[in-house]
mmCIF file of C-alpha atoms in Angstrom:
data_model
loop_
_atom_site.group_PDB
_atom_site.id
_atom_site.type_symbol
_atom_site.label_atom_id
_atom_site.label_comp_id
_atom_site.label_asym_id
_atom_site.label_seq_id
_atom_site.Cartn_x
_atom_site.Cartn_y
_atom_site.Cartn_z
ATOM 1 C CA MET A 1 176.525 72.940 123.928
ATOM 2 C CA LYS A 2 177.462 74.800 120.733
ATOM 3 C CA ASN A 3 178.888 73.141 117.634
ATOM 4 C CA ASP A 4 182.349 74.629 118.219
ATOM 5 C CA LYS A 5 182.543 72.728 121.502
ATOM 6 C CA TYR A 6 181.515 69.488 119.796
ATOM 7 C CA PHE A 7 184.222 70.063 117.170
ATOM 8 C CA GLU A 8 186.792 70.718 119.908
ATOM 9 C CA ILE A 9 185.993 67.425 121.640
ATOM 10 C CA ASN A 10 185.989 65.518 118.343
ATOM 11 C CA LEU A 11 189.321 67.031 117.306
ATOM 12 C CA LYS A 12 191.053 65.645 120.398
ATOM 13 C CA ARG A 13 189.817 62.168 119.545
ATOM 14 C CA TRP A 14 190.677 62.408 115.844
ATOM 15 C CA ASN A 15 194.180 63.648 116.577
ATOM 16 C CA GLU A 16 194.686 60.597 118.768
ATOM 17 C CA LEU A 17 193.222 58.303 116.093
ATOM 18 C CA VAL A 18 195.698 59.370 113.405
ATOM 19 C CA GLU A 19 198.549 57.215 114.711
ATOM 20 C CA ILE A 20 196.204 54.353 115.618
ATOM 21 C CA ASN A 21 194.619 54.271 112.171
ATOM 22 C CA ALA A 22 197.918 54.742 110.344
ATOM 23 C CA ASN A 23 199.343 51.703 112.141
ATOM 24 C CA SER A 24 196.248 49.544 111.647
ATOM 25 C CA LYS A 25 195.934 46.553 109.362
ATOM 26 C CA SER A 26 192.759 48.093 107.976
ATOM 27 C CA TYR A 27 194.530 51.092 106.461
ATOM 28 C CA ASP A 28 197.503 49.017 105.242
ATOM 29 C CA LEU A 29 199.806 52.016 105.002
ATOM 30 C CA LYS A 30 202.718 49.732 104.078
ATOM 31 C CA GLY A 31 200.787 48.429 101.078
ATOM 32 C CA PHE A 32 199.813 51.953 100.099
ATOM 33 C CA LYS A 33 203.431 53.072 100.181
ATOM 34 C CA SER A 34 204.337 50.193 97.877
ATOM 35 C CA GLY A 35 201.785 51.379 95.311
ATOM 36 C CA LYS A 36 198.476 49.825 96.390
ATOM 37 C CA THR A 37 195.425 52.063 96.042
ATOM 38 C CA SER A 38 193.350 52.822 99.133
ATOM 39 C CA LEU A 39 190.229 53.285 97.008
ATOM 40 C CA PHE A 40 187.446 50.726 96.698
ATOM 41 C CA SER A 41 186.096 49.463 93.393
ATOM 42 C CA ILE A 42 182.786 51.339 93.639
ATOM 43 C CA GLU A 43 184.148 54.880 93.800
ATOM 44 C CA LEU A 44 186.754 54.054 91.162
ATOM 45 C CA GLU A 45 184.014 52.934 88.782
ATOM 46 C CA GLU A 46 181.392 55.543 89.646
ATOM 47 C CA LEU A 47 183.610 58.614 89.733
ATOM 48 C CA GLY A 48 185.464 57.537 86.610
ATOM 49 C CA ASP A 49 188.476 59.094 84.927
ATOM 50 C CA VAL A 50 189.991 61.934 86.975
ATOM 51 C CA LYS A 51 193.139 62.469 84.924
ATOM 52 C CA GLY A 52 193.898 66.150 84.464
ATOM 53 C CA LYS A 53 191.008 67.264 86.689
ATOM 54 C CA THR A 54 191.182 69.336 89.860
ATOM 55 C CA LEU A 55 189.761 67.486 92.870
ATOM 56 C CA LEU A 56 188.919 68.788 96.339
ATOM 57 C CA HIS A 57 188.720 66.054 98.978
ATOM 58 C CA LEU A 58 186.803 67.149 102.076
ATOM 59 C CA GLN A 59 187.552 65.469 105.432
ATOM 60 C CA CYS A 60 190.534 63.659 103.939
ATOM 61 C CA HIS A 61 191.999 62.310 107.235
ATOM 62 C CA PHE A 62 195.699 61.641 106.570
ATOM 63 C CA GLY A 63 195.332 61.670 102.834
ATOM 64 C CA MET A 64 195.594 58.116 101.540
ATOM 65 C CA ASP A 65 192.506 58.401 99.346
ATOM 66 C CA THR A 66 193.516 61.899 98.259
ATOM 67 C CA LEU A 67 196.923 60.632 97.177
ATOM 68 C CA SER A 68 195.337 57.604 95.497
ATOM 69 C CA TRP A 69 193.348 59.987 93.275
ATOM 70 C CA ALA A 70 196.565 61.893 92.590
ATOM 71 C CA ARG A 71 198.183 58.651 91.442
ATOM 72 C CA LEU A 72 195.352 58.416 88.905
ATOM 73 C CA GLY A 73 196.193 61.821 87.507
ATOM 74 C CA ALA A 74 194.041 64.258 89.470
ATOM 75 C CA GLU A 75 195.377 67.573 90.772
ATOM 76 C CA VAL A 76 194.339 67.115 94.396
ATOM 77 C CA THR A 77 193.673 69.272 97.434
ATOM 78 C CA GLY A 78 192.791 67.608 100.737
ATOM 79 C CA VAL A 79 191.156 69.321 103.713
ATOM 80 C CA ASP A 80 190.860 68.075 107.287
ATOM 81 C CA PHE A 81 190.419 69.655 110.717
ATOM 82 C CA SER A 82 193.039 67.440 112.391
ATOM 83 C CA ASP A 83 196.508 68.982 112.449
ATOM 84 C CA LYS A 84 198.108 65.591 113.057
ATOM 85 C CA ALA A 85 196.249 64.124 110.079
ATOM 86 C CA ILE A 86 197.309 66.964 107.788
ATOM 87 C CA ASN A 87 200.921 66.718 108.966
ATOM 88 C CA LEU A 88 200.991 62.995 108.151
ATOM 89 C CA ALA A 89 199.318 63.625 104.785
ATOM 90 C CA LYS A 90 202.017 66.142 103.883
ATOM 91 C CA THR A 91 204.706 63.709 105.014
ATOM 92 C CA LEU A 92 203.266 60.954 102.813
ATOM 93 C CA SER A 93 203.025 63.312 99.850
ATOM 94 C CA ASP A 94 206.690 64.274 100.234
ATOM 95 C CA GLU A 95 207.917 60.750 100.984
ATOM 96 C CA LEU A 96 206.109 59.178 98.029
ATOM 97 C CA GLN A 97 206.706 62.176 95.759
ATOM 98 C CA ILE A 98 203.008 62.467 94.939
ATOM 99 C CA PRO A 99 202.047 66.099 94.245
ATOM 100 C CA ALA A 100 199.220 67.223 96.534
ATOM 101 C CA LYS A 101 198.108 70.189 98.596
ATOM 102 C CA PHE A 102 196.810 69.616 102.117
ATOM 103 C CA ILE A 103 194.995 72.297 104.101
ATOM 104 C CA LEU A 104 194.167 72.386 107.807
ATOM 105 C CA SER A 105 190.586 73.558 108.271
ATOM 106 C CA ASN A 106 187.181 72.625 109.565
ATOM 107 C CA VAL A 107 184.948 72.108 106.526
ATOM 108 C CA TYR A 108 182.707 75.011 107.519
ATOM 109 C CA ASP A 109 185.692 77.382 107.803
ATOM 110 C CA ILE A 110 187.349 76.474 104.520
ATOM 111 C CA ARG A 111 186.485 79.782 102.845
ATOM 112 C CA ASN A 112 189.029 81.444 105.147
ATOM 113 C CA VAL A 113 191.921 79.407 103.727
ATOM 114 C CA LEU A 114 190.989 78.319 100.197
ATOM 115 C CA ASP A 115 189.971 80.469 97.236
ATOM 116 C CA LYS A 116 189.758 78.201 94.197
ATOM 117 C CA LYS A 117 187.193 76.371 92.065
ATOM 118 C CA PHE A 118 187.431 72.653 91.305
ATOM 119 C CA ASP A 119 186.210 70.188 88.697
ATOM 120 C CA ILE A 120 185.366 67.599 91.377
ATOM 121 C CA VAL A 121 184.513 67.705 95.073
ATOM 122 C CA TYR A 122 184.827 64.303 96.736
ATOM 123 C CA THR A 123 183.692 63.014 100.144
ATOM 124 C CA SER A 124 183.821 59.439 101.374
ATOM 125 C CA TYR A 125 183.390 56.894 104.134
ATOM 126 C CA GLY A 126 182.468 58.071 107.593
ATOM 127 C CA ALA A 127 182.560 61.780 106.809
ATOM 128 C CA ILE A 128 179.231 63.578 106.966
ATOM 129 C CA CYS A 129 178.258 62.164 110.365
ATOM 130 C CA TRP A 130 180.810 64.613 111.827
ATOM 131 C CA LEU A 131 178.993 67.618 110.348
ATOM 132 C CA PRO A 132 175.832 69.065 111.949
ATOM 133 C CA ASP A 133 174.392 71.056 109.018
ATOM 134 C CA MET A 134 173.779 69.456 105.608
ATOM 135 C CA THR A 135 172.344 72.597 103.985
ATOM 136 C CA LYS A 136 175.450 74.628 104.802
ATOM 137 C CA TRP A 137 177.648 71.705 103.717
ATOM 138 C CA ALA A 138 175.976 71.314 100.319
ATOM 139 C CA GLN A 139 176.127 75.041 99.567
ATOM 140 C CA LEU A 140 179.834 75.102 100.402
ATOM 141 C CA ILE A 141 180.424 72.230 97.981
ATOM 142 C CA SER A 142 178.534 74.067 95.259
ATOM 143 C CA ASP A 143 180.560 77.224 95.875
ATOM 144 C CA TYR A 144 183.816 75.318 95.310
ATOM 145 C CA LEU A 145 182.770 73.720 92.025
ATOM 146 C CA ASN A 146 183.209 75.088 88.550
ATOM 147 C CA PRO A 147 179.939 75.416 86.561
ATOM 148 C CA GLY A 148 179.000 71.884 85.536
ATOM 149 C CA GLY A 149 181.408 70.505 88.129
ATOM 150 C CA LEU A 150 180.913 67.121 89.757
ATOM 151 C CA PHE A 151 180.211 66.189 93.366
ATOM 152 C CA TYR A 152 180.580 62.584 94.488
ATOM 153 C CA ILE A 153 179.969 61.049 97.895
ATOM 154 C CA ILE A 154 180.032 57.472 99.165
ATOM 155 C CA ASP A 155 179.266 56.931 102.847
ATOM 156 C CA ASN A 156 177.317 55.002 105.457
ATOM 157 C CA HIS A 157 173.601 54.784 104.693
ATOM 158 C CA PRO A 158 171.552 56.459 107.444
ATOM 159 C CA PHE A 159 169.439 53.315 107.799
ATOM 160 C CA GLY A 160 172.536 51.278 108.580
ATOM 161 C CA LEU A 161 173.545 53.799 111.222
ATOM 162 C CA LEU A 162 170.310 53.084 113.118
ATOM 163 C CA ILE A 163 171.497 49.595 114.022
ATOM 164 C CA ASP A 164 172.552 49.129 117.640
ATOM 165 C CA GLU A 165 176.066 47.710 117.446
ATOM 166 C CA HIS A 166 175.945 46.668 121.106
ATOM 167 C CA GLN A 167 173.104 44.185 120.533
ATOM 168 C CA GLU A 168 173.677 40.683 119.185
ATOM 169 C CA ALA A 169 170.345 40.798 117.382
ATOM 170 C CA PHE A 170 169.548 43.183 114.540
ATOM 171 C CA LYS A 171 167.912 46.003 116.475
ATOM 172 C CA VAL A 172 167.342 49.727 115.977
ATOM 173 C CA GLY A 173 169.121 51.747 118.641
ATOM 174 C CA TYR A 174 169.113 55.344 117.415
ATOM 175 C CA ASN A 175 166.689 57.978 116.122
ATOM 176 C CA TYR A 176 166.421 58.359 112.357
ATOM 177 C CA PHE A 177 164.889 61.822 112.731
ATOM 178 C CA SER A 178 167.355 63.329 115.182
ATOM 179 C CA GLU A 179 166.223 66.969 114.734
ATOM 180 C CA GLY A 180 169.827 68.146 114.627
ATOM 181 C CA LYS A 181 170.720 66.678 118.006
ATOM 182 C CA PRO A 182 174.124 64.953 118.162
ATOM 183 C CA ILE A 183 174.744 61.440 119.423
ATOM 184 C CA TYR A 184 177.138 61.267 122.377
ATOM 185 C CA TRP A 185 179.789 58.539 122.484
ATOM 186 C CA ASN A 186 182.201 57.557 125.252
ATOM 187 C CA GLU A 187 184.180 54.531 124.181
ATOM 188 C CA ASP A 188 187.549 53.096 123.263
ATOM 189 C CA GLY A 189 188.466 51.808 119.839
ATOM 190 C CA SER A 190 188.535 52.946 116.253
ATOM 191 C CA TYR A 191 186.695 51.598 113.232
ATOM 192 C CA ALA A 192 190.168 50.564 112.041
ATOM 193 C CA ASN A 193 191.275 49.108 115.394
ATOM 194 C CA PRO A 194 188.355 48.290 117.730
ATOM 195 C CA SER A 195 190.679 47.124 120.529
ATOM 196 C CA ALA A 196 192.644 50.389 120.756
ATOM 197 C CA LYS A 197 192.611 52.132 124.142
ATOM 198 C CA LEU A 198 192.050 55.880 123.975
ATOM 199 C CA GLU A 199 192.654 58.825 126.253
ATOM 200 C CA ASN A 200 190.049 60.839 124.336
ATOM 201 C CA ARG A 201 187.037 58.562 124.502
ATOM 202 C CA GLU A 202 184.331 61.181 123.994
ATOM 203 C CA SER A 203 182.894 62.264 120.662
ATOM 204 C CA TYR A 204 179.713 63.650 119.128
ATOM 205 C CA ASP A 205 178.283 62.903 115.705
ATOM 206 C CA TRP A 206 175.066 63.461 113.768
ATOM 207 C CA LEU A 207 172.753 61.088 111.909
ATOM 208 C CA HIS A 208 171.349 62.710 108.763
ATOM 209 C CA SER A 209 168.296 61.279 107.035
ATOM 210 C CA MET A 210 168.545 60.516 103.331
ATOM 211 C CA SER A 211 166.002 63.255 102.637
ATOM 212 C CA ALA A 212 168.166 65.777 104.511
ATOM 213 C CA ILE A 213 171.159 64.880 102.343
ATOM 214 C CA ILE A 214 169.254 64.897 99.045
ATOM 215 C CA ASN A 215 167.276 68.054 99.789
ATOM 216 C CA ALA A 216 170.435 69.905 100.817
ATOM 217 C CA LEU A 217 171.967 69.114 97.423
ATOM 218 C CA ILE A 218 168.783 70.134 95.588
ATOM 219 C CA HIS A 219 168.666 73.400 97.545
ATOM 220 C CA ALA A 220 172.278 74.075 96.483
ATOM 221 C CA LYS A 221 171.198 73.765 92.810
ATOM 222 C CA PHE A 222 172.677 70.344 92.081
ATOM 223 C CA GLU A 223 171.341 68.015 89.407
ATOM 224 C CA ILE A 224 171.514 64.495 90.813
ATOM 225 C CA GLU A 225 172.754 61.930 88.301
ATOM 226 C CA PHE A 226 172.190 58.957 90.594
ATOM 227 C CA LEU A 227 171.622 57.727 94.122
ATOM 228 C CA HIS A 228 172.828 54.164 94.663
ATOM 229 C CA GLU A 229 172.254 52.024 97.751
ATOM 230 C CA PHE A 230 174.221 48.950 98.791
ATOM 231 C CA PRO A 231 173.532 46.081 101.256
ATOM 232 C CA PHE A 232 177.129 46.216 102.539
ATOM 233 C CA THR A 233 179.491 48.854 103.888
ATOM 234 C CA PHE A 234 183.159 49.710 104.229
ATOM 235 C CA HIS A 235 183.813 48.744 107.856
ATOM 236 C CA ASN A 236 182.519 46.451 110.540
ATOM 237 C CA ILE A 237 179.678 48.112 112.443
ATOM 238 C CA HIS A 238 178.024 45.063 114.017
ATOM 239 C CA PRO A 239 179.214 41.755 115.566
ATOM 240 C CA ASN A 240 177.292 39.742 112.945
ATOM 241 C CA MET A 241 179.038 41.265 109.944
ATOM 242 C CA LYS A 242 181.709 39.456 107.918
ATOM 243 C CA LYS A 243 184.351 40.861 105.591
ATOM 244 C CA ARG A 244 184.030 40.016 101.916
ATOM 245 C CA GLU A 245 186.872 39.334 99.517
ATOM 246 C CA ASP A 246 186.467 42.800 97.987
ATOM 247 C CA GLY A 247 187.009 44.453 101.378
ATOM 248 C CA TYR A 248 183.406 45.406 102.125
ATOM 249 C CA TRP A 249 181.469 44.129 105.156
ATOM 250 C CA GLU A 250 177.994 42.570 105.106
ATOM 251 C CA PHE A 251 175.530 40.778 107.378
ATOM 252 C CA THR A 252 175.590 37.024 106.906
ATOM 253 C CA ASN A 253 172.694 35.891 109.097
ATOM 254 C CA LEU A 254 169.785 38.092 107.994
ATOM 255 C CA GLU A 255 166.750 36.820 106.119
ATOM 256 C CA PHE A 256 166.317 40.262 104.555
ATOM 257 C CA SER A 257 168.493 42.854 102.854
ATOM 258 C CA VAL A 258 168.879 46.406 104.177
ATOM 259 C CA PRO A 259 170.786 49.466 102.888
ATOM 260 C CA MET A 260 174.157 49.912 104.586
ATOM 261 C CA MET A 261 175.950 52.304 102.238
ATOM 262 C CA PHE A 262 175.010 54.852 99.576
ATOM 263 C CA SER A 263 176.630 56.868 96.825
ATOM 264 C CA ILE A 264 175.499 60.044 95.075
ATOM 265 C CA LYS A 265 176.826 61.653 91.928
ATOM 266 C CA ALA A 266 175.604 65.178 91.234
ATOM 267 C CA HIS A 267 176.473 68.060 88.930
ATOM 268 C CA LYS A 268 176.454 71.772 89.635
ATOM 269 C CA LYS A 269 174.018 73.487 87.294
ATOM 270 C CA GLY A 270 175.546 75.816 84.753
#
């Protein structure tokens, strides 16, 4: 099966998930509308002051994080391949009177609809697993940055994605070196609402090794300022995880610590 077919199947699921996620307790859209940020403390601290800067948010879903950066003074553009997500993002922007531009596009096709350079390109939380090619992804990011521009990502650590969520014990269930082959899923539920019943149960995603991510950025001429790893993550991916007061999830019954989330800050040379 070609990547376009995988994207087509994934799009059906993500369009269905927009309403489910928007109505979930996890997203807390009501709180967001009242002024609460959807951003976590780590990206707020690590990305820093965005006031007056242009920011491109790739795979923005329905735009809560994008609009949260706009509230902090960034001039934001959000991109997502889900038409229902982009429509809701535009509705939120208008309703809350937060200036933002939202564009409907697959990440790999963005050059057809966007011709602009940015100070910051931002990607977060459950994003790159939906993309098959890290080298192409990193080069696209570089192409959209001004010289000296900043790229920031925070996402699931590939080690954490190896854990079999269907096993009570801590057990590896997936290949770390997947050789570009997607993982097939057929299941109900969303990370924001695990009990949700879906018509579009099928999806495909990709597990990228840390070396694949880092080397893609190096190949695209980025200077990496830091790579940080964390023993917790942003959503519940195993029955033995508990939610912390700061909103992150962590294992509570392990005798050892493992990486569950990572962040990278990198600058475009020049």
